[in-house]
Tab-separated table of C-alpha atoms and ligand atoms in Angstrom:
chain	number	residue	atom	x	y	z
A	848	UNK	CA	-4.559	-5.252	81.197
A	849	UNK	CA	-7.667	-7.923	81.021
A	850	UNK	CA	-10.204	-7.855	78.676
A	851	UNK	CA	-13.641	-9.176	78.738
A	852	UNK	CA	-15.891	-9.116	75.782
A	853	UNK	CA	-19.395	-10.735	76.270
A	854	UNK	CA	-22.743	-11.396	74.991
A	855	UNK	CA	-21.134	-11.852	71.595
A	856	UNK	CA	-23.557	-12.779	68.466
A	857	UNK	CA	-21.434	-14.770	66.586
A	858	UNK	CA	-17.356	-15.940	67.901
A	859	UNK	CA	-15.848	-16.372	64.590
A	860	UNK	CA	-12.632	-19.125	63.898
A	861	UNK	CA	-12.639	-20.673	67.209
A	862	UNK	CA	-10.637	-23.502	67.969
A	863	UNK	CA	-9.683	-26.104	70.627
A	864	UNK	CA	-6.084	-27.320	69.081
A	865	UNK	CA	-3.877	-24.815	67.604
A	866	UNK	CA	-5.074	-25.349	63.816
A	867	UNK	CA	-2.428	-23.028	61.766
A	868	UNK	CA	-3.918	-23.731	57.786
A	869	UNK	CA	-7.091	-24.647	56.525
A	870	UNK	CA	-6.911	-26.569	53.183
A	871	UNK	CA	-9.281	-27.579	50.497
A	872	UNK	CA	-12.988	-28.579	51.225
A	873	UNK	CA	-12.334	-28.051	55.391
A	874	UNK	CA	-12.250	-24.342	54.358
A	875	UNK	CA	-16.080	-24.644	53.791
A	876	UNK	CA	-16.471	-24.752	57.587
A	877	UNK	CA	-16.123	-21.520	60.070
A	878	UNK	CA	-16.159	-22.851	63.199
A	879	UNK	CA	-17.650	-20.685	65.146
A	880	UNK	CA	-19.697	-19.775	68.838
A	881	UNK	CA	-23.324	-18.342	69.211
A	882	UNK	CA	-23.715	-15.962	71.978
A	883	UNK	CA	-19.940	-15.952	72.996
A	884	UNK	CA	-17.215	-14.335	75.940
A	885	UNK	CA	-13.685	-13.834	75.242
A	886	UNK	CA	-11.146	-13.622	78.180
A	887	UNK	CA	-7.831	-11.687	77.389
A	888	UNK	CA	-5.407	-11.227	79.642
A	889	UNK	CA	-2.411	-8.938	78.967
A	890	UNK	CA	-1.525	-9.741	75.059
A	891	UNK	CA	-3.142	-13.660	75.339
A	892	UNK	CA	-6.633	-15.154	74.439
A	893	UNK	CA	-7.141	-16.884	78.386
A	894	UNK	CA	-9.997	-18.460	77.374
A	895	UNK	CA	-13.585	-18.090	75.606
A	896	UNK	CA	-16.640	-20.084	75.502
A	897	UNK	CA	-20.553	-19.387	75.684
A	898	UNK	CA	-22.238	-17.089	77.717
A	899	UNK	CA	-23.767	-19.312	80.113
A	900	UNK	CA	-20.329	-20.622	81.473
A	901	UNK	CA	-19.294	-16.802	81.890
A	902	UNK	CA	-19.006	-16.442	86.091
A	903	UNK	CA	-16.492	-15.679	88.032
A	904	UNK	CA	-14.543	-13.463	85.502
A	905	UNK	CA	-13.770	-10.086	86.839
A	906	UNK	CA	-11.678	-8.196	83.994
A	907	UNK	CA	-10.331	-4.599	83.775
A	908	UNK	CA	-12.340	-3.833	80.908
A	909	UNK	CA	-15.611	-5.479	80.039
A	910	UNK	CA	-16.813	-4.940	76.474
A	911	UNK	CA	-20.670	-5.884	75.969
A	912	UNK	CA	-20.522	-7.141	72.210
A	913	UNK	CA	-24.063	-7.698	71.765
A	914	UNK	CA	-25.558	-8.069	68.342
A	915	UNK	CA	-22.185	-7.789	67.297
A	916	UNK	CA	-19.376	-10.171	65.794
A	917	UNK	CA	-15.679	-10.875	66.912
A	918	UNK	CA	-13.301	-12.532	64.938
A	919	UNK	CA	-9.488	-12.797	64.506
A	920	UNK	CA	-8.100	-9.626	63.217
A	921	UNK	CA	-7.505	-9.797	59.356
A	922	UNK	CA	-3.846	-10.860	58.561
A	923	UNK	CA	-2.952	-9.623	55.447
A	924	UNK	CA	0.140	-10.989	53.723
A	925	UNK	CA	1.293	-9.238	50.820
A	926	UNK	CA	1.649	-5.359	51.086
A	927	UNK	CA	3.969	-2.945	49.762
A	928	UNK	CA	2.884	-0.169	51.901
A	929	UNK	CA	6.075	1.782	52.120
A	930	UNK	CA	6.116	4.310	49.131
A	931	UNK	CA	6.573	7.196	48.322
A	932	UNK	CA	3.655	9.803	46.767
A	933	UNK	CA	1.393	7.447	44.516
A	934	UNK	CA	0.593	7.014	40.761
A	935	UNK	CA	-2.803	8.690	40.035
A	936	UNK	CA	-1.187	10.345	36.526
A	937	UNK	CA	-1.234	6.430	35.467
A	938	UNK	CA	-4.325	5.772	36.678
A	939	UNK	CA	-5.681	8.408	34.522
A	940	UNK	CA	-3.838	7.263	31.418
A	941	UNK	CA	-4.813	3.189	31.677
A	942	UNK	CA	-8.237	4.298	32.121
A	943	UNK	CA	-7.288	6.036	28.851
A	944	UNK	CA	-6.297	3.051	27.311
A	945	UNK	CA	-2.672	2.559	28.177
A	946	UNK	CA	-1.862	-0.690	29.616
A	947	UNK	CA	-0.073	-1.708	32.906
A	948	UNK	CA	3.116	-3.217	30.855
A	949	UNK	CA	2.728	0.066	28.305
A	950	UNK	CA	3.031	2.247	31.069
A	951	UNK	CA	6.092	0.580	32.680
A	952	UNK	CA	7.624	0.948	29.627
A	953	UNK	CA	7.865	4.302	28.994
A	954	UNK	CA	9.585	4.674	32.063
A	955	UNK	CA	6.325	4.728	34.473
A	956	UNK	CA	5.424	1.628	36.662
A	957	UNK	CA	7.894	0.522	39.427
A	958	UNK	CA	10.203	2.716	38.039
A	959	UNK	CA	8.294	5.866	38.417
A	960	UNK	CA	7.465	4.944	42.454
A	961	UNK	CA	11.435	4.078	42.989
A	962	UNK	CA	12.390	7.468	41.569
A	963	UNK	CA	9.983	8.991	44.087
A	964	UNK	CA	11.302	6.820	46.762
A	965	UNK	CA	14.551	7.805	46.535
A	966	UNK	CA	13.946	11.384	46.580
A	967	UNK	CA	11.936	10.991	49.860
A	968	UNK	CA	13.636	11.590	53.122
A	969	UNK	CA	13.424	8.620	55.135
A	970	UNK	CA	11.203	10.686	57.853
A	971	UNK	CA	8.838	11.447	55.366
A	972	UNK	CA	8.626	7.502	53.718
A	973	UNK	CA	8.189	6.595	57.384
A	974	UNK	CA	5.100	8.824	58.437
A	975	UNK	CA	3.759	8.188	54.954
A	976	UNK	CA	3.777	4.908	54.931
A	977	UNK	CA	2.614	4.601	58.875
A	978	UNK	CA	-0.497	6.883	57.906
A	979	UNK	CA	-1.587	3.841	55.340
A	980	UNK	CA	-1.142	1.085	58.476
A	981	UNK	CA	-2.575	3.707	60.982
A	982	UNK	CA	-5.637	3.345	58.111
A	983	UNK	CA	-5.371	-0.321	57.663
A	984	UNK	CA	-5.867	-1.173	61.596
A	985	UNK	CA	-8.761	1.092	62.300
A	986	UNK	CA	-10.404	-1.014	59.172
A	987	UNK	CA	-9.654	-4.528	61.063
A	988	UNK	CA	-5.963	-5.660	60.043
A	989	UNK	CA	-3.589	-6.906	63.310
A	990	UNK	CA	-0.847	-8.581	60.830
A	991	UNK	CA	0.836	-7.082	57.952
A	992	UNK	CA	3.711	-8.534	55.394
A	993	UNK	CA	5.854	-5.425	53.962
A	994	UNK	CA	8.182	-5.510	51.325
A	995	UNK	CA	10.609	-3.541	50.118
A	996	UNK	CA	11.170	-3.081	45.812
A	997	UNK	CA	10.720	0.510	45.727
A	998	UNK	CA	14.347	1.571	46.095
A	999	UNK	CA	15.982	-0.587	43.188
A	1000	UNK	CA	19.241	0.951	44.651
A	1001	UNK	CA	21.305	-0.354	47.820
A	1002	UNK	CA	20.595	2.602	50.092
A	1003	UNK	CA	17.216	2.544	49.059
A	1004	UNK	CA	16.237	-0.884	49.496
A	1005	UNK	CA	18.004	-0.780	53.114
A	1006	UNK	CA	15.831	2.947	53.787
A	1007	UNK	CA	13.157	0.733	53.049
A	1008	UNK	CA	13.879	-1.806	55.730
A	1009	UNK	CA	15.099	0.537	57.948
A	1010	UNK	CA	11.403	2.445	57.511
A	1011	UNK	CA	9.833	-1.054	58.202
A	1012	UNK	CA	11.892	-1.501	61.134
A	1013	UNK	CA	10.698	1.723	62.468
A	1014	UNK	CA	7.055	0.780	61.815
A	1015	UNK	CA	7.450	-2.501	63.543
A	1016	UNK	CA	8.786	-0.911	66.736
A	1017	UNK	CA	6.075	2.097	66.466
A	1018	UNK	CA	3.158	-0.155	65.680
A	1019	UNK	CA	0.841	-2.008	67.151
A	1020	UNK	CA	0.145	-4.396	64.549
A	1021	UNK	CA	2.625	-7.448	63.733
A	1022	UNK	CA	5.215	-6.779	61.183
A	1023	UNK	CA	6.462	-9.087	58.847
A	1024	UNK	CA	9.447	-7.674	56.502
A	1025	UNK	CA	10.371	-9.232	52.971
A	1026	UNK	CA	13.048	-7.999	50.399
A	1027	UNK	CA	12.093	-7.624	47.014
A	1028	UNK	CA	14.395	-5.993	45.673
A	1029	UNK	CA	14.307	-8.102	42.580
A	1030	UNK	CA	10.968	-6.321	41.822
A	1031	UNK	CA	12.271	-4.242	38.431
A	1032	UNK	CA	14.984	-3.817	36.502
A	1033	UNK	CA	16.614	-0.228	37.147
A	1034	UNK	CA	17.018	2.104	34.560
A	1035	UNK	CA	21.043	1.608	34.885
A	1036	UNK	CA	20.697	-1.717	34.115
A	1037	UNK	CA	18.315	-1.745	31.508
A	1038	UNK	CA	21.230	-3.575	29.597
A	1039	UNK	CA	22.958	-5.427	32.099
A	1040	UNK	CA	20.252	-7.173	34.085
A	1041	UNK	CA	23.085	-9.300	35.025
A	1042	UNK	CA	24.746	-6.855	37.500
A	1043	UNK	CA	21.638	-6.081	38.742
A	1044	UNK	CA	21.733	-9.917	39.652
A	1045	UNK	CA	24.812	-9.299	41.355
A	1046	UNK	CA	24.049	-6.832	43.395
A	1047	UNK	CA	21.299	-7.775	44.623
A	1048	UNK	CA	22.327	-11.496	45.826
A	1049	UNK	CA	26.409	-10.459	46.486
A	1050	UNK	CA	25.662	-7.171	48.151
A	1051	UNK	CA	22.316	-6.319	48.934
A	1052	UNK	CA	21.112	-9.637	50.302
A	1053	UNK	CA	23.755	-9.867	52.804
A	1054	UNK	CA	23.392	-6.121	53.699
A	1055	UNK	CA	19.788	-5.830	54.251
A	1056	UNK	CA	20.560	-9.841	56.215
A	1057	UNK	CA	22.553	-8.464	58.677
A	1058	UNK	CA	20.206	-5.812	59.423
A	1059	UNK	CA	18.358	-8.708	60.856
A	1060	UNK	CA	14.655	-7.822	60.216
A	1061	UNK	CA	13.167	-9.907	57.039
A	1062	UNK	CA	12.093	-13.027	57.300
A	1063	UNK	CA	11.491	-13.341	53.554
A	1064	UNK	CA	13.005	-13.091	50.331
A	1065	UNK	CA	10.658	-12.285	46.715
A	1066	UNK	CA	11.508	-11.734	43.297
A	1067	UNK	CA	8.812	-10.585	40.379
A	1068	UNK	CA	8.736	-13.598	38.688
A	1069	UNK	CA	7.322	-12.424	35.070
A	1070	UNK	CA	8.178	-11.742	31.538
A	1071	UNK	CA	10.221	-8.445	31.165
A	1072	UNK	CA	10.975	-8.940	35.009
A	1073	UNK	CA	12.846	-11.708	36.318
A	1074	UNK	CA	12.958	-15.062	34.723
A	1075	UNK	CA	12.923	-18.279	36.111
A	1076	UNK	CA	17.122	-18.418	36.276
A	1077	UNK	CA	17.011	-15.074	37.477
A	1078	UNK	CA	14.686	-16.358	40.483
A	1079	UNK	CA	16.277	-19.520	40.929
A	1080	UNK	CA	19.543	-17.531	41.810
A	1081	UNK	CA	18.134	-14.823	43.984
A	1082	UNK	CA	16.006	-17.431	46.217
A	1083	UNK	CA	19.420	-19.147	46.569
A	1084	UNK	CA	21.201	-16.101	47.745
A	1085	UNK	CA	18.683	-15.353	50.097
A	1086	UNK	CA	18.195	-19.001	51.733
A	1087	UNK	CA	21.854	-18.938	52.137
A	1088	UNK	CA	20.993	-15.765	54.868
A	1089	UNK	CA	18.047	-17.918	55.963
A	1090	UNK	CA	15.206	-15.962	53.713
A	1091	UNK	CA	12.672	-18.190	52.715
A	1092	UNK	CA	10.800	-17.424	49.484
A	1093	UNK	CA	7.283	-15.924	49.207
A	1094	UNK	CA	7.420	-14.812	45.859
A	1095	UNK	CA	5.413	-12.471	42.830
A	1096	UNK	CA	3.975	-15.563	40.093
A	1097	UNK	CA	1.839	-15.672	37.268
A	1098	UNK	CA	0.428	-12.270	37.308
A	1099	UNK	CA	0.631	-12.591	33.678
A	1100	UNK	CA	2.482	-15.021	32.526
A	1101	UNK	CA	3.126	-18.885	33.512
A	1102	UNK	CA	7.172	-19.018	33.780
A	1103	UNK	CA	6.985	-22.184	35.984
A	1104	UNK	CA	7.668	-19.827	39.331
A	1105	UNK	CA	5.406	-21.891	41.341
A	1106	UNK	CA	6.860	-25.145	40.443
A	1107	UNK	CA	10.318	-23.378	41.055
A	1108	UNK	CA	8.542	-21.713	44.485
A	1109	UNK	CA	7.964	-25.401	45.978
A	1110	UNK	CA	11.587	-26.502	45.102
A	1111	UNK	CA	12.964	-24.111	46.843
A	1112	UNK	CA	9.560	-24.341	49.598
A	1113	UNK	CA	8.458	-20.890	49.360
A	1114	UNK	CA	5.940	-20.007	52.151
A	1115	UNK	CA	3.886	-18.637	49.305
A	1116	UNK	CA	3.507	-17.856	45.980
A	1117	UNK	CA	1.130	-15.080	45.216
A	1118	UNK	CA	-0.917	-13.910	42.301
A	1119	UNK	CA	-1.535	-16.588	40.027
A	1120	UNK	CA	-3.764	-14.917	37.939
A	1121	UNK	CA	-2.889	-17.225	35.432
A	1122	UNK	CA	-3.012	-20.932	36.814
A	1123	UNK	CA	-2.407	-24.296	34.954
A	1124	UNK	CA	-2.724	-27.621	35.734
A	1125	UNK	CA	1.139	-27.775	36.447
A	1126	UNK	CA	0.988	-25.152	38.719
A	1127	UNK	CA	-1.811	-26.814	40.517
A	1128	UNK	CA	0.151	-30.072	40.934
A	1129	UNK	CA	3.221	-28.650	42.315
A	1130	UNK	CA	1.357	-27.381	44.908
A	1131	UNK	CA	-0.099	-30.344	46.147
A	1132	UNK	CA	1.661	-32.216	48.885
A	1133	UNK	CA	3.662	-28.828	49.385
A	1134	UNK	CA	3.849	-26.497	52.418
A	1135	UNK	CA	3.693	-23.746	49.918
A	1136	UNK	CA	0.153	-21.440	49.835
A	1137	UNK	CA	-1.080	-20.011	46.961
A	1138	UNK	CA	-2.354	-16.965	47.732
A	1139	UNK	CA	-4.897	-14.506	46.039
A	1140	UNK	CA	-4.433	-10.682	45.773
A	1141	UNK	CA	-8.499	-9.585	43.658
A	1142	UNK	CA	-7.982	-6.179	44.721
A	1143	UNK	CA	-5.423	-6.295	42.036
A	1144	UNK	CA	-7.458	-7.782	39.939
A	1145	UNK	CA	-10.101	-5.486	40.445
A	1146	UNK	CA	-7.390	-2.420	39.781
A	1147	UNK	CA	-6.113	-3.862	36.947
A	1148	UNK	CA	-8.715	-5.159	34.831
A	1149	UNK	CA	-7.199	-8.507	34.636
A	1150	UNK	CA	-8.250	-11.922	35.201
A	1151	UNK	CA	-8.621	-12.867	38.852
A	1152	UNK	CA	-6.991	-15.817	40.262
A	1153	UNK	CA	-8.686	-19.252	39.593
A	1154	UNK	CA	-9.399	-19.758	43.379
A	1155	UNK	CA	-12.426	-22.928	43.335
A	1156	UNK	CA	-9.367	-24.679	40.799
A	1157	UNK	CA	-7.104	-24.667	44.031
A	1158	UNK	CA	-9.605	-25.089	46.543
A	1159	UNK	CA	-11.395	-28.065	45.166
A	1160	UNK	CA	-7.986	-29.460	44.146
A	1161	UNK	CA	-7.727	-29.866	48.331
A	1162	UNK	CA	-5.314	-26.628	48.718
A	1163	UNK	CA	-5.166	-24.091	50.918
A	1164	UNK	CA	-5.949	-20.717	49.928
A	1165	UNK	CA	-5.115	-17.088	51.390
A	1166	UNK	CA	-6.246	-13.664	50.323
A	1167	UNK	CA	-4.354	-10.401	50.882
A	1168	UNK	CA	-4.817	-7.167	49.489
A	1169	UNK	CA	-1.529	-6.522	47.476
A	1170	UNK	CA	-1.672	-2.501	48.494
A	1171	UNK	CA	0.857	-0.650	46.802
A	1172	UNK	CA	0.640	2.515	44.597
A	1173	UNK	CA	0.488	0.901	40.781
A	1174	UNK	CA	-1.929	-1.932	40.872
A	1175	UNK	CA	-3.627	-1.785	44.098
A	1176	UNK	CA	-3.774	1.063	45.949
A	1177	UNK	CA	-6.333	-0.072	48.645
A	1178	UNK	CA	-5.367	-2.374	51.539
A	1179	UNK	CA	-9.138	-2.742	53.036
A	1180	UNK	CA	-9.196	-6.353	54.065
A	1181	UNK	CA	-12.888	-6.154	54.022
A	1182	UNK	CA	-13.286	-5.134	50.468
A	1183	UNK	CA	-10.841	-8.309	49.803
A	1184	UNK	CA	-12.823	-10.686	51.918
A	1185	UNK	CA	-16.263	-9.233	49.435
A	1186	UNK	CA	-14.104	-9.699	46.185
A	1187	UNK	CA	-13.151	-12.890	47.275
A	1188	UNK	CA	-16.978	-14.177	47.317
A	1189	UNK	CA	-18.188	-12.006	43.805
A	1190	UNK	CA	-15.357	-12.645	42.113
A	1191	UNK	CA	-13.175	-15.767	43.101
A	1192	UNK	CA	-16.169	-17.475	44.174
A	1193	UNK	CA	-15.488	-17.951	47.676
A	1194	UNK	CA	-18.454	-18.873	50.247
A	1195	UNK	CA	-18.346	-16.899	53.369
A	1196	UNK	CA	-16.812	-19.419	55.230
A	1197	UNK	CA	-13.752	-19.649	52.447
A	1198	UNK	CA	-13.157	-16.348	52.497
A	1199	UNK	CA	-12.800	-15.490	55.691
A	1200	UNK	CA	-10.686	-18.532	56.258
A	1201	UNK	CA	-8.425	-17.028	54.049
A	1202	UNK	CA	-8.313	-14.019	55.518
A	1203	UNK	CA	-7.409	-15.206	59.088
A	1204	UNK	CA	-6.027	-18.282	59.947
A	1205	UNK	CA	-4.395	-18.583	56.340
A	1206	UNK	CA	-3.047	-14.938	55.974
A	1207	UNK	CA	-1.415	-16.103	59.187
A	1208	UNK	CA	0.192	-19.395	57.747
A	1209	UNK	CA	1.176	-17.096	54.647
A	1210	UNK	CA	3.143	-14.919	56.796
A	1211	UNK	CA	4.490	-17.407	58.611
A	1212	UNK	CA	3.080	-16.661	62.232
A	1213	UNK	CA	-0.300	-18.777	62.258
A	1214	UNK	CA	0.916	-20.485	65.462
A	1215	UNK	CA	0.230	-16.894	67.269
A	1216	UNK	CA	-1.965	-15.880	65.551
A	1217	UNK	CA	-5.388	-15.799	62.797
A	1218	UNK	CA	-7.749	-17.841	65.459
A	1219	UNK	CA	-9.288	-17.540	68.750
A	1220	UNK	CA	-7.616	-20.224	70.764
A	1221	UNK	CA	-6.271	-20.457	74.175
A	1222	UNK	CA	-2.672	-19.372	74.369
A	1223	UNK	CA	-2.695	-17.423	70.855
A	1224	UNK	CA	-2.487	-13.642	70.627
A	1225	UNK	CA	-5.168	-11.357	71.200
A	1226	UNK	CA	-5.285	-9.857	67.891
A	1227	UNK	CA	-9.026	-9.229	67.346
A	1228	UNK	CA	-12.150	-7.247	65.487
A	1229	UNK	CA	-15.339	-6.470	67.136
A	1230	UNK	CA	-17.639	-5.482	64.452
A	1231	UNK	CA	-20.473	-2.735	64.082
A	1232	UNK	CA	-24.022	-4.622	64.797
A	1233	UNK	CA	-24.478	-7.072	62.349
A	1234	UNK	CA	-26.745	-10.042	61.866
A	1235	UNK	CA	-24.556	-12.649	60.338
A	1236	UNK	CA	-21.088	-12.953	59.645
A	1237	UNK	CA	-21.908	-13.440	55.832
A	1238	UNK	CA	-22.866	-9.722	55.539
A	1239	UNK	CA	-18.885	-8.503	56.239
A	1240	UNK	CA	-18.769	-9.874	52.578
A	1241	UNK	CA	-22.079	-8.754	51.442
A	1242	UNK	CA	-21.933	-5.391	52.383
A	1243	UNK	CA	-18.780	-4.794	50.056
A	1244	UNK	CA	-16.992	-1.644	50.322
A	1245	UNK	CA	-18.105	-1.115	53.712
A	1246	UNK	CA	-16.354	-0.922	57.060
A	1247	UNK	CA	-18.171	-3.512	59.214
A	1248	UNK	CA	-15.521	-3.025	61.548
A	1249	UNK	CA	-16.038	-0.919	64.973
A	1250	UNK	CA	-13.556	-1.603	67.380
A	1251	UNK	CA	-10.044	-3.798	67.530
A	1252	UNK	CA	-7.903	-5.086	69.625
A	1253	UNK	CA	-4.224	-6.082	69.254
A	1254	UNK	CA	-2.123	-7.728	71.123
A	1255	UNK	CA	-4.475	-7.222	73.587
A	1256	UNK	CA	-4.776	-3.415	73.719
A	1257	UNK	CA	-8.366	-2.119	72.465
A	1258	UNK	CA	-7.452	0.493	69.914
B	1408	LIG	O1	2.209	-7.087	43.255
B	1408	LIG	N1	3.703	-7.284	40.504
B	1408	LIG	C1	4.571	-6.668	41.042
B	1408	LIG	N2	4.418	-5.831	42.052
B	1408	LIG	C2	3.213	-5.184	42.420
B	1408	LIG	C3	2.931	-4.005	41.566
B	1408	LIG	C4	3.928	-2.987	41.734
B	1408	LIG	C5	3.635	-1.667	41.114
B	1408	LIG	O2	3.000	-1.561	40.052
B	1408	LIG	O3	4.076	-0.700	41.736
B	1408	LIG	C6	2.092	-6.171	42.460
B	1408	LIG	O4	1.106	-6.064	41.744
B	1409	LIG	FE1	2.706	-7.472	45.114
């Protein structure tokens, strides 16, 4: 199929050479076109430029875009979107006045959404979870990380891959699969966290590696978790099966995870809700991206990652939604991309930089995708009318988004 979308207002995160991470004050900048065509043919950007060099295209399907915006398709990097049921009872009792760690303790928490998970049929985890990606898409996401940490057991953890493998084939959008199965301690092993250890990086590791389908390996780094020994010996276990970390950090506590993330250099290390000057100088002259999740934030009442302390530091910064059932149950890119200017203090330009081009890098596939560039996939939104790219943010809690396109189908 070829695709031809003119008379474009605005042609957001266009480049020339293949850029695949934005860092520090270049994140200011959104390169972009005025009054734009895009040329896709099959699942590949062919080319794009401005209207008045638009002859001699003749296309399948011609798309007039005007007054309206296209960019690359959000790429969201940290999900947990396969679960089972959700957690609205502990909604209701934090807004009460129970806290997130109160709650997990009495047996809710992770806990309470592995229980479910492993009383759900693996046909009815799968069109569950597709439902929330089916959702996600129509709002303007092409790429999506998934990890599994809702089975705590071996079966379930590899049910959980095996429902992400499913999704990957099924779906449209781009798949990327991580094991966290270090994500809580089980109840059987309240006492022997130890064995949990075990299993995990002498069984379950090279289980779920020869299923062949994550890229990635993550461990809840955090007090009453997983420590920093604890992490240190499940990132080994999974590099040995070529899993590179991306991995949970300083959602509440500083354990030194990031420092420990760029040792062992982790693709990412998300969260970081808590941030200190140590954590900010491990980072630099990495390959590892800190990346923000404010829709957690948001959920959780807590603070929200000190972005403008990485960003004016000269990092790189990406944004992802974090959806999953206990402290963000929303994966609407846009709403992340508006949080990411009220809250974290983004510009326009930041934030959608971090929702593209480095969502890409922090899945590990920003050499395909997250810009417009000859050669990369077609993975893109055209939005509702809209005047200027700066009101996708302002307009929080809105869809902006009206059509999409991935890998070069129009949905
Ligand atoms: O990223 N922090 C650990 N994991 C999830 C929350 C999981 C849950 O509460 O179900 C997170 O916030
Ligand atoms: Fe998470």
């Amino acid at each position: 199929m070829s695709i031809l979308i003119t008379n474009i207002k605005q042609l957001l995160q266009v480049h020339k050479h293949n850029v695949t991470i934005i860092k520090g004050n270049a994140m200011k900048t959104l390169s972009l076109l005025e009054n734009a065509y895009v040329y896709i043919e099959h699942d590949t950007i062919i080319e794009y430029g401005v209207m008045k060099d638009c002859h001699g295209i003749e296309a399948e399907i011609t798309v007039d875009a005007t007054g309206k915006i296209v960019l690359p398709s959000w790429c969201d990097s940290h999900t947990h979107i396969v679960y089972a049921g959700n957690r609205t009872s502990e909604f209701v009792d934090r807004i009460n006045g129970l806290s997130y760690a109160e709650i997990a303790n009495n047996g809710g928490g992770i806990l309470n959404s592995a229980k479910l998970l492993q009383n759900t049929s693996e046909d009815d985890l799968y069109d569950q979870s597709i439902k929330r990606l089916d959702e996600l898409i129509k709002m303007g996401t092409g790429a999506v990380e998934i990890k599994t940490g809702y089975g705590l057991t071996v079966e379930a953890e590899l049910k959980m891959l095996r429902v992400i493998k499913r999704i990957k084939q099924e779906s449209q959008a781009i798949i990327i699969p991580t094991i966290l199965a270090a994500h809580a301690i089980p109840e059987a092993y309240r006492s022997k966290k130890e064995d949990y250890i075990k299993l995990i990086t002498e069984e379950l590791i090279p289980k779920a590696a020869k299923l062949n389908i994550a890229h990635y390996i993550d461990v809840f780094c955090e007090e009453g978790y997983f420590d920093i020994e604890d992490t240190e010996t499940i990132l080994k276990a999974g590099l040995k099966h070529n899993l590179r970390p991306k991995i949970h950090v300083n959602q509440f506590n500083i354990l030194g995870g990031v420092a420990l993330g760029v040792k062992h250099n982790a693709l990412s290390v998300d969260h970081l809700e808590e941030l200190d000057e140590n954590d900010v100088k491990a980072l630099k002259n990495s390959d590892t991206i800190p990346v923000a999740l404010p829709g957690c934030s948001y959920f959780l009442s807590i603070p929200y990652t000190p972005a403008r302390q990485l960003i004016d530091a000269g990092l790189p910064l990406a944004i992802a939604t974090d959806y999953n059932p206990g402290s963000a149950p929303s994966g609407n890119m846009n709403f992340i991309v508006g949080a990411a200017c009220v809250k974290l203090k983004l510009t326009p330009e930041e934030a959608i930089n971090a929702a593209t081009i480095n969502g890409a890098y922090a899945m590990g596939i920003s050499n395909m995708y997250g810009s417009i560039t000859r050669g990369k996939k077609a993975n893109l939104i055209i939005t509702k009318p809209l005047n200027h790219y700066s009101e996708i943010p302002y307009a929080f809690a809105h869809n902006p988004v009206e059509q999409v396109i991935i890998n070069g189908q129009l949905l």
